[in-house]
Amino acid sequence: MSAYVSFPDFPPDLTGQIVKHASIPGVGAGFWDIWRCTHNAASGSVQVAVKALRFQAAPGLRKTSMMFLRQEVEIWKRLDHPNIVQFLGVVEGFGSSVSLVSLWMANGTLDDFLHEHDVKLELTHRLQLLLDISSGIEYLHSLPVIHGDLSSVSNPGQPEHDYLIWFY
């Protein structure tokens, strides 16, 4: 584990189990880089997203960045809702500190999925989408959590149902 980070009750360290594939351009807002990877676990392989914090060069900003990372880990590891993408653990090797690992949503954002597949959702699917996303947001707002960037993503197992909220 990185010498820069010392968290009590730290989530699983997946270093050595994650294989890097590609950085995803345009995803990740200002503070993050997102990588598509494979998690090779004893139970099998699964596609994951690695969210790596971009550190600023200024000396005073490193401490602030580490506090930001700690807050992100503390919040995300507590979230447990069917419409929130699951936090799996942390990994080293994607930047100057640990990075966050979640399941990879193969269909991407809802907007990407609709654009790429030229899908026109029926009314029932649109209502399901609204219910899934609003359920995730309602859950977030029921907690003492201040969220920043959120994205709706489509679960690859059921592209027309189970829309999830993802922190990026």
PDB file of C-alpha atoms in Angstrom:
ATOM      1  CA  MET A   1       0.000   0.000   0.000  1.00  0.00           C
ATOM      2  CA  SER A   2       1.177   3.522  -0.744  1.00  0.00           C
ATOM      3  CA  ALA A   3       3.241   5.311   1.887  1.00  0.00           C
ATOM      4  CA  TYR A   4       1.097   8.402   1.250  1.00  0.00           C
ATOM      5  CA  VAL A   5      -2.124   6.815   2.454  1.00  0.00           C
ATOM      6  CA  SER A   6      -2.993   5.508   5.884  1.00  0.00           C
ATOM      7  CA  PHE A   7      -6.687   4.759   6.353  1.00  0.00           C
ATOM      8  CA  PRO A   8      -8.267   2.771   9.150  1.00  0.00           C
ATOM      9  CA  ASP A   9     -10.650   0.096   7.865  1.00  0.00           C
ATOM     10  CA  PHE A  10      -9.216   0.451   4.355  1.00  0.00           C
ATOM     11  CA  PRO A  11     -11.053  -1.320   1.519  1.00  0.00           C
ATOM     12  CA  PRO A  12      -9.508  -4.359  -0.219  1.00  0.00           C
ATOM     13  CA  ASP A  13      -6.155  -3.774  -1.938  1.00  0.00           C
ATOM     14  CA  LEU A  14      -6.516  -5.245  -5.443  1.00  0.00           C
ATOM     15  CA  THR A  15      -2.953  -4.408  -6.552  1.00  0.00           C
ATOM     16  CA  GLY A  16      -1.530  -7.321  -8.533  1.00  0.00           C
ATOM     17  CA  GLN A  17      -5.019  -8.467  -9.543  1.00  0.00           C
ATOM     18  CA  ILE A  18      -5.774  -5.590 -11.942  1.00  0.00           C
ATOM     19  CA  VAL A  19      -4.643  -5.585 -15.594  1.00  0.00           C
ATOM     20  CA  LYS A  20      -4.665  -2.182 -17.311  1.00  0.00           C
ATOM     21  CA  HIS A  21      -6.233  -1.983 -20.798  1.00  0.00           C
ATOM     22  CA  ALA A  22      -6.935   1.604 -21.797  1.00  0.00           C
ATOM     23  CA  SER A  23      -7.475   5.093 -20.510  1.00  0.00           C
ATOM     24  CA  ILE A  24     -10.905   6.347 -21.482  1.00  0.00           C
ATOM     25  CA  PRO A  25     -10.583   9.817 -23.034  1.00  0.00           C
ATOM     26  CA  GLY A  26     -13.147  12.399 -22.066  1.00  0.00           C
ATOM     27  CA  VAL A  27     -14.352  10.474 -19.021  1.00  0.00           C
ATOM     28  CA  GLY A  28     -13.449  11.470 -15.533  1.00  0.00           C
ATOM     29  CA  ALA A  29     -14.126  15.162 -15.063  1.00  0.00           C
ATOM     30  CA  GLY A  30     -11.385  17.477 -13.842  1.00  0.00           C
ATOM     31  CA  PHE A  31      -9.834  15.496 -10.979  1.00  0.00           C
ATOM     32  CA  TRP A  32      -9.911  11.931 -12.321  1.00  0.00           C
ATOM     33  CA  ASP A  33      -8.596   9.668 -15.077  1.00  0.00           C
ATOM     34  CA  ILE A  34     -10.652   6.549 -15.803  1.00  0.00           C
ATOM     35  CA  TRP A  35      -9.085   3.259 -16.969  1.00  0.00           C
ATOM     36  CA  ARG A  36     -10.798   0.143 -18.346  1.00  0.00           C
ATOM     37  CA  CYS A  37      -9.172  -2.885 -16.718  1.00  0.00           C
ATOM     38  CA  THR A  38      -9.650  -6.537 -15.826  1.00  0.00           C
ATOM     39  CA  HIS A  39      -9.780  -7.755 -12.234  1.00  0.00           C
ATOM     40  CA  ASN A  40      -8.329 -11.274 -12.114  1.00  0.00           C
ATOM     41  CA  ALA A  41      -9.763 -12.682  -8.897  1.00  0.00           C
ATOM     42  CA  ALA A  42      -9.755 -16.256  -7.625  1.00  0.00           C
ATOM     43  CA  SER A  43     -13.434 -16.494  -8.582  1.00  0.00           C
ATOM     44  CA  GLY A  44     -12.761 -15.380 -12.188  1.00  0.00           C
ATOM     45  CA  SER A  45     -12.120 -12.292 -14.279  1.00  0.00           C
ATOM     46  CA  VAL A  46     -14.378  -9.263 -14.456  1.00  0.00           C
ATOM     47  CA  GLN A  47     -14.089  -5.921 -16.245  1.00  0.00           C
ATOM     48  CA  VAL A  48     -13.555  -3.004 -13.874  1.00  0.00           C
ATOM     49  CA  ALA A  49     -13.109   0.753 -14.008  1.00  0.00           C
ATOM     50  CA  VAL A  50     -10.137   2.282 -12.203  1.00  0.00           C
ATOM     51  CA  LYS A  51     -10.595   5.890 -11.124  1.00  0.00           C
ATOM     52  CA  ALA A  52      -7.183   7.554 -10.649  1.00  0.00           C
ATOM     53  CA  LEU A  53      -6.914  10.936  -8.944  1.00  0.00           C
ATOM     54  CA  ARG A  54      -4.924  13.529 -10.895  1.00  0.00           C
ATOM     55  CA  PHE A  55      -2.527  15.227  -8.502  1.00  0.00           C
ATOM     56  CA  GLN A  56      -1.543  18.837  -8.910  1.00  0.00           C
ATOM     57  CA  ALA A  57       2.169  19.708  -8.991  1.00  0.00           C
ATOM     58  CA  ALA A  58       1.983  22.511  -6.413  1.00  0.00           C
ATOM     59  CA  PRO A  59       3.284  21.241  -3.031  1.00  0.00           C
ATOM     60  CA  GLY A  60       0.295  22.485  -1.025  1.00  0.00           C
ATOM     61  CA  LEU A  61      -2.203  20.787  -3.310  1.00  0.00           C
ATOM     62  CA  ARG A  62      -0.883  17.253  -2.703  1.00  0.00           C
ATOM     63  CA  LYS A  63      -2.154  17.247   0.889  1.00  0.00           C
ATOM     64  CA  THR A  64      -5.518  18.615  -0.257  1.00  0.00           C
ATOM     65  CA  SER A  65      -5.692  15.961  -2.993  1.00  0.00           C
ATOM     66  CA  MET A  66      -5.004  13.190  -0.470  1.00  0.00           C
ATOM     67  CA  MET A  67      -7.750  14.495   1.823  1.00  0.00           C
ATOM     68  CA  PHE A  68     -10.098  14.539  -1.176  1.00  0.00           C
ATOM     69  CA  LEU A  69      -9.157  10.920  -2.012  1.00  0.00           C
ATOM     70  CA  ARG A  70      -9.720   9.828   1.577  1.00  0.00           C
ATOM     71  CA  GLN A  71     -13.179  11.429   1.624  1.00  0.00           C
ATOM     72  CA  GLU A  72     -14.068   9.735  -1.670  1.00  0.00           C
ATOM     73  CA  VAL A  73     -13.043   6.312  -0.321  1.00  0.00           C
ATOM     74  CA  GLU A  74     -14.888   6.829   2.967  1.00  0.00           C
ATOM     75  CA  ILE A  75     -18.107   7.814   1.201  1.00  0.00           C
ATOM     76  CA  TRP A  76     -18.081   5.260  -1.610  1.00  0.00           C
ATOM     77  CA  LYS A  77     -17.248   2.250   0.576  1.00  0.00           C
ATOM     78  CA  ARG A  78     -20.336   2.979   2.730  1.00  0.00           C
ATOM     79  CA  LEU A  79     -22.778   3.158  -0.186  1.00  0.00           C
ATOM     80  CA  ASP A  80     -24.953   0.090  -0.634  1.00  0.00           C
ATOM     81  CA  HIS A  81     -27.799   0.449  -3.092  1.00  0.00           C
ATOM     82  CA  PRO A  82     -28.832  -1.536  -6.189  1.00  0.00           C
ATOM     83  CA  ASN A  83     -28.697   1.627  -8.317  1.00  0.00           C
ATOM     84  CA  ILE A  84     -25.216   2.773  -7.214  1.00  0.00           C
ATOM     85  CA  VAL A  85     -22.185   1.226  -8.936  1.00  0.00           C
ATOM     86  CA  GLN A  86     -20.389  -0.935  -6.378  1.00  0.00           C
ATOM     87  CA  PHE A  87     -16.996   0.098  -4.997  1.00  0.00           C
ATOM     88  CA  LEU A  88     -14.690  -2.942  -5.057  1.00  0.00           C
ATOM     89  CA  GLY A  89     -11.447  -1.680  -3.551  1.00  0.00           C
ATOM     90  CA  VAL A  90      -8.232   0.164  -4.328  1.00  0.00           C
ATOM     91  CA  VAL A  91      -5.199  -0.431  -6.542  1.00  0.00           C
ATOM     92  CA  GLU A  92      -1.755   1.102  -6.984  1.00  0.00           C
ATOM     93  CA  GLY A  93       0.061   1.792 -10.250  1.00  0.00           C
ATOM     94  CA  PHE A  94      -2.300   4.220 -11.969  1.00  0.00           C
ATOM     95  CA  GLY A  95      -0.922   7.453 -10.569  1.00  0.00           C
ATOM     96  CA  SER A  96       0.945   8.842  -7.588  1.00  0.00           C
ATOM     97  CA  SER A  97      -1.371   7.239  -5.054  1.00  0.00           C
ATOM     98  CA  VAL A  98      -4.000   4.544  -4.734  1.00  0.00           C
ATOM     99  CA  SER A  99      -6.866   4.517  -7.226  1.00  0.00           C
ATOM    100  CA  LEU A 100     -10.482   3.434  -6.779  1.00  0.00           C
ATOM    101  CA  VAL A 101     -11.916   0.297  -8.419  1.00  0.00           C
ATOM    102  CA  SER A 102     -15.553  -0.310  -9.387  1.00  0.00           C
ATOM    103  CA  LEU A 103     -17.357  -2.570 -11.810  1.00  0.00           C
ATOM    104  CA  TRP A 104     -17.020  -1.579 -15.483  1.00  0.00           C
ATOM    105  CA  MET A 105     -20.281  -0.741 -17.203  1.00  0.00           C
ATOM    106  CA  ALA A 106     -19.776  -2.139 -20.712  1.00  0.00           C
ATOM    107  CA  ASN A 107     -22.647  -0.145 -22.185  1.00  0.00           C
ATOM    108  CA  GLY A 108     -21.123   3.118 -20.924  1.00  0.00           C
ATOM    109  CA  THR A 109     -23.313   6.030 -20.018  1.00  0.00           C
ATOM    110  CA  LEU A 110     -26.956   5.898 -20.910  1.00  0.00           C
ATOM    111  CA  ASP A 111     -26.374   8.637 -23.484  1.00  0.00           C
ATOM    112  CA  ASP A 112     -23.498   6.661 -25.069  1.00  0.00           C
ATOM    113  CA  PHE A 113     -25.602   3.498 -25.182  1.00  0.00           C
ATOM    114  CA  LEU A 114     -28.560   5.206 -26.838  1.00  0.00           C
ATOM    115  CA  HIS A 115     -26.340   7.017 -29.337  1.00  0.00           C
ATOM    116  CA  GLU A 116     -24.222   3.976 -30.254  1.00  0.00           C
ATOM    117  CA  HIS A 117     -27.102   1.543 -30.638  1.00  0.00           C
ATOM    118  CA  ASP A 118     -29.653   4.052 -31.909  1.00  0.00           C
ATOM    119  CA  VAL A 119     -32.030   2.683 -29.342  1.00  0.00           C
ATOM    120  CA  LYS A 120     -35.373   4.306 -28.903  1.00  0.00           C
ATOM    121  CA  LEU A 121     -36.715   3.282 -25.543  1.00  0.00           C
ATOM    122  CA  GLU A 122     -40.350   2.396 -25.167  1.00  0.00           C
ATOM    123  CA  LEU A 123     -42.292   4.323 -22.564  1.00  0.00           C
ATOM    124  CA  THR A 124     -42.068   1.480 -20.018  1.00  0.00           C
ATOM    125  CA  HIS A 125     -38.270   1.420 -20.360  1.00  0.00           C
ATOM    126  CA  ARG A 126     -38.076   5.199 -20.026  1.00  0.00           C
ATOM    127  CA  LEU A 127     -40.116   5.023 -16.840  1.00  0.00           C
ATOM    128  CA  GLN A 128     -37.866   2.231 -15.513  1.00  0.00           C
ATOM    129  CA  LEU A 129     -34.829   4.374 -16.279  1.00  0.00           C
ATOM    130  CA  LEU A 130     -36.312   7.315 -14.379  1.00  0.00           C
ATOM    131  CA  LEU A 131     -37.259   5.109 -11.432  1.00  0.00           C
ATOM    132  CA  ASP A 132     -33.802   3.486 -11.237  1.00  0.00           C
ATOM    133  CA  ILE A 133     -31.866   6.742 -11.433  1.00  0.00           C
ATOM    134  CA  SER A 134     -34.197   8.622  -9.085  1.00  0.00           C
ATOM    135  CA  SER A 135     -34.010   5.736  -6.603  1.00  0.00           C
ATOM    136  CA  GLY A 136     -30.203   5.994  -6.566  1.00  0.00           C
ATOM    137  CA  ILE A 137     -30.287   9.771  -6.170  1.00  0.00           C
ATOM    138  CA  GLU A 138     -32.935   9.553  -3.433  1.00  0.00           C
ATOM    139  CA  TYR A 139     -30.676   7.100  -1.588  1.00  0.00           C
ATOM    140  CA  LEU A 140     -27.686   9.469  -1.884  1.00  0.00           C
ATOM    141  CA  HIS A 141     -29.766  12.378  -0.630  1.00  0.00           C
ATOM    142  CA  SER A 142     -30.949  10.351   2.374  1.00  0.00           C
ATOM    143  CA  LEU A 143     -27.344  10.208   3.607  1.00  0.00           C
ATOM    144  CA  PRO A 144     -24.992  12.916   4.848  1.00  0.00           C
ATOM    145  CA  VAL A 145     -23.258  12.864   1.443  1.00  0.00           C
ATOM    146  CA  ILE A 146     -22.434  15.776  -0.803  1.00  0.00           C
ATOM    147  CA  HIS A 147     -21.973  14.333  -4.272  1.00  0.00           C
ATOM    148  CA  GLY A 148     -20.250  15.925  -7.215  1.00  0.00           C
ATOM    149  CA  ASP A 149     -20.258  14.471 -10.694  1.00  0.00           C
ATOM    150  CA  LEU A 150     -22.747  11.677 -11.280  1.00  0.00           C
ATOM    151  CA  SER A 151     -23.451   9.727 -14.431  1.00  0.00           C
ATOM    152  CA  SER A 152     -26.142   7.238 -15.356  1.00  0.00           C
ATOM    153  CA  VAL A 153     -24.754   3.985 -16.723  1.00  0.00           C
ATOM    154  CA  SER A 154     -26.454   0.949 -18.150  1.00  0.00           C
ATOM    155  CA  ASN A 155     -25.883  -2.455 -16.556  1.00  0.00           C
ATOM    156  CA  PRO A 156     -24.400  -4.727 -19.268  1.00  0.00           C
ATOM    157  CA  GLY A 157     -26.393  -7.729 -18.076  1.00  0.00           C
ATOM    158  CA  GLN A 158     -29.708  -6.017 -18.673  1.00  0.00           C
ATOM    159  CA  PRO A 159     -29.276  -3.063 -21.052  1.00  0.00           C
ATOM    160  CA  GLU A 160     -32.894  -1.950 -20.763  1.00  0.00           C
ATOM    161  CA  HIS A 161     -33.140  -2.141 -16.967  1.00  0.00           C
ATOM    162  CA  ASP A 162     -31.036  -1.569 -13.878  1.00  0.00           C
ATOM    163  CA  TYR A 163     -29.671   1.873 -14.546  1.00  0.00           C
ATOM    164  CA  LEU A 164     -27.012   2.816 -12.049  1.00  0.00           C
ATOM    165  CA  ILE A 165     -25.467   5.982 -10.650  1.00  0.00           C
ATOM    166  CA  TRP A 166     -21.699   6.174 -11.010  1.00  0.00           C
ATOM    167  CA  PHE A 167     -19.294   8.658  -9.433  1.00  0.00           C
ATOM    168  CA  TYR A 168     -16.708   9.808 -11.960  1.00  0.00           C
TER     169      TYR A 168
END
